[in-house]
Amino acid sequence: MDYEFRVVVEKVSVASQKVVQRDIVKSYNINQPKSILELGLRHEEQISLLAQVQNSLLAEQSVLIDVGDNACPQCGQKMSKLGFMPSDFHAVFSDHQLQMPQYCCQNPECNWQNTPTCISRFGTDIHPDLAQLQSEEGALPSYREAVSD
Ligand SMILES: [Zn+2]
């Protein structure tokens, strides 16, 4: 009998433990490994799998990002949701686009729009874990070693 191996993400209600959304992230054939290369996932596939799991979580999180503007900073009128705009986000192993909520002033004479980005909301679009890794990696070689490359 043939089987496949599925990686699934589920969105579950904490209170009822009911699964409200279930998505197959990846599906792999289960084959007899003929060489060590066929054991598990190759490097690129591991990164790809992680990126897709991250995308599923980020899709849930990005709609919850509070940009903090209920009233227009120009005229004080209420703001209404205009939709979503993509904004770059760089995680440790993968790059992503967050769908950031966009707002528009309800006063037609003002029409002020708030198009937040990851940078405007969090001050950076690079996850601190990635920034730390990059600065540690940059600090490892001496100046002389770095210049000679
Ligand atoms: Zn306004």
Short mmCIF file of C-alpha atoms and ligand atoms in Angstrom, two decimals:
data_model
loop_
_atom_site.label_atom_id
_atom_site.label_comp_id
_atom_site.label_asym_id
_atom_site.label_seq_id
_atom_site.Cartn_x
_atom_site.Cartn_y
_atom_site.Cartn_z
CA MET A 1 0.00 0.00 0.00
CA ASP A 2 1.29 3.44 -0.91
CA TYR A 3 1.23 6.31 1.51
CA GLU A 4 2.02 9.97 1.37
CA PHE A 5 3.31 12.15 4.14
CA ARG A 6 1.40 15.37 4.80
CA VAL A 7 2.36 18.41 6.81
CA VAL A 8 -0.82 20.10 8.01
CA VAL A 9 -1.47 23.35 9.87
CA GLU A 10 -4.65 23.77 11.88
CA LYS A 11 -6.33 26.82 13.36
CA VAL A 12 -8.03 25.65 16.54
CA SER A 13 -10.45 27.41 18.88
CA VAL A 14 -8.74 27.50 22.27
CA ALA A 15 -12.07 27.30 24.13
CA SER A 16 -13.75 24.46 22.24
CA GLN A 17 -10.66 22.80 20.74
CA LYS A 18 -12.62 22.73 17.47
CA VAL A 19 -10.56 22.91 14.29
CA VAL A 20 -11.82 25.95 12.34
CA GLN A 21 -9.29 25.78 9.53
CA ARG A 22 -7.05 23.02 8.25
CA ASP A 23 -4.57 23.39 5.41
CA ILE A 24 -2.17 20.93 3.85
CA VAL A 25 1.13 22.79 3.74
CA LYS A 26 3.13 20.09 1.97
CA SER A 27 2.70 16.56 0.78
CA TYR A 28 5.59 14.16 0.17
CA ASN A 29 5.79 10.65 -1.29
CA ILE A 30 7.04 8.02 1.12
CA ASN A 31 9.64 6.00 -0.75
CA GLN A 32 12.34 3.56 0.23
CA PRO A 33 15.55 5.63 0.53
CA LYS A 34 18.12 4.40 -1.98
CA SER A 35 20.85 6.72 -0.72
CA ILE A 36 21.49 8.96 2.27
CA LEU A 37 20.43 11.92 0.10
CA GLU A 38 16.90 10.57 0.13
CA LEU A 39 16.68 10.44 3.93
CA GLY A 40 14.40 13.18 5.17
CA LEU A 41 14.24 16.54 3.43
CA ARG A 42 17.01 18.28 1.49
CA HIS A 43 18.25 21.64 2.74
CA GLU A 44 16.24 23.76 0.28
CA GLU A 45 13.06 21.77 0.99
CA GLN A 46 13.50 22.25 4.75
CA ILE A 47 13.70 26.02 4.29
CA SER A 48 10.71 25.96 1.93
CA LEU A 49 8.61 23.97 4.43
CA LEU A 50 9.48 26.35 7.24
CA ALA A 51 8.66 29.35 5.03
CA GLN A 52 5.21 27.92 4.26
CA VAL A 53 4.45 27.21 7.93
CA GLN A 54 5.56 30.77 8.72
CA ASN A 55 3.32 32.14 5.94
CA SER A 56 0.30 30.40 7.50
CA LEU A 57 1.03 31.85 10.94
CA LEU A 58 1.84 35.31 9.56
CA ALA A 59 -1.45 35.38 7.63
CA GLU A 60 -3.30 34.91 10.94
CA GLN A 61 -1.13 37.42 12.80
CA SER A 62 -0.94 40.22 10.23
CA VAL A 63 -4.71 40.88 10.23
CA LEU A 64 -4.45 41.37 14.01
CA ILE A 65 -1.70 44.00 13.88
CA ASP A 66 -2.95 47.10 15.65
CA VAL A 67 -1.79 50.22 13.84
CA GLY A 68 -3.26 52.37 16.60
CA ASP A 69 -5.24 54.96 14.60
CA ASN A 70 -8.96 55.05 15.35
CA ALA A 71 -9.21 58.76 14.58
CA CYS A 72 -7.69 60.69 11.67
CA PRO A 73 -4.57 62.59 12.79
CA GLN A 74 -5.43 65.37 10.28
CA CYS A 75 -9.10 66.12 11.06
CA GLY A 76 -10.13 63.81 13.93
CA GLN A 77 -12.83 61.95 11.96
CA LYS A 78 -13.23 58.20 12.22
CA MET A 79 -11.03 56.02 10.06
CA SER A 80 -12.39 53.10 8.06
CA LYS A 81 -10.60 50.02 6.83
CA LEU A 82 -9.54 50.26 3.21
CA GLY A 83 -8.09 46.79 2.70
CA PHE A 84 -4.64 45.33 3.01
CA MET A 85 -1.23 46.26 1.63
CA PRO A 86 1.77 43.93 1.43
CA SER A 87 4.76 44.79 3.57
CA ASP A 88 8.13 43.02 3.64
CA PHE A 89 9.20 41.00 6.67
CA HIS A 90 12.51 39.14 6.95
CA ALA A 91 12.56 36.17 9.33
CA VAL A 92 15.62 34.09 10.19
CA PHE A 93 15.25 31.49 7.44
CA SER A 94 12.78 33.08 5.05
CA ASP A 95 11.43 36.34 3.64
CA HIS A 96 7.73 37.12 3.76
CA GLN A 97 5.09 39.69 2.90
CA LEU A 98 2.67 40.67 5.65
CA GLN A 99 -0.80 41.82 4.66
CA MET A 100 -0.98 45.03 6.69
CA PRO A 101 -4.41 46.62 7.28
CA GLN A 102 -4.80 49.98 5.52
CA TYR A 103 -7.06 52.80 6.77
CA CYS A 104 -8.71 55.84 5.19
CA CYS A 105 -10.31 58.92 6.80
CA GLN A 106 -14.13 58.89 6.41
CA ASN A 107 -14.17 62.67 5.83
CA PRO A 108 -14.26 63.02 1.99
CA GLU A 109 -12.60 66.47 2.15
CA CYS A 110 -9.69 65.09 4.13
CA ASN A 111 -9.25 61.59 2.67
CA TRP A 112 -6.11 60.99 4.77
CA GLN A 113 -4.77 57.47 4.37
CA ASN A 114 -2.73 55.39 6.74
CA THR A 115 -0.70 52.73 4.96
CA PRO A 116 1.34 51.12 7.72
CA THR A 117 4.32 48.92 7.00
CA CYS A 118 6.24 46.51 9.15
CA ILE A 119 8.87 49.26 9.58
CA SER A 120 6.37 51.99 10.55
CA ARG A 121 4.65 49.68 13.05
CA PHE A 122 7.61 47.84 14.58
CA GLY A 123 10.56 50.08 13.66
CA THR A 124 12.16 47.39 11.49
CA ASP A 125 11.25 44.70 8.98
CA ILE A 126 14.02 42.37 10.20
CA HIS A 127 13.24 39.91 12.99
CA PRO A 128 15.60 40.57 15.96
CA ASP A 129 16.84 36.94 15.82
CA LEU A 130 18.00 37.52 12.23
CA ALA A 131 19.59 40.87 13.13
CA GLN A 132 21.48 39.19 16.00
CA LEU A 133 22.71 36.36 13.76
CA GLN A 134 23.86 38.82 11.10
CA SER A 135 25.74 41.03 13.56
CA GLU A 136 27.38 38.02 15.26
CA GLU A 137 28.42 36.65 11.88
CA GLY A 138 29.77 40.04 10.86
CA ALA A 139 31.75 40.34 14.10
CA LEU A 140 33.45 36.93 13.83
CA PRO A 141 36.17 37.64 11.21
CA SER A 142 38.77 40.25 12.03
CA TYR A 143 38.84 43.45 10.00
CA ARG A 144 41.94 42.21 8.14
CA GLU A 145 40.23 38.89 7.24
CA ALA A 146 37.08 40.66 6.08
CA VAL A 147 38.97 43.12 3.86
CA SER A 148 41.12 40.43 2.21
CA ASP A 149 38.07 38.54 0.81
ZN ZN B 1 -9.26 63.16 8.12
#
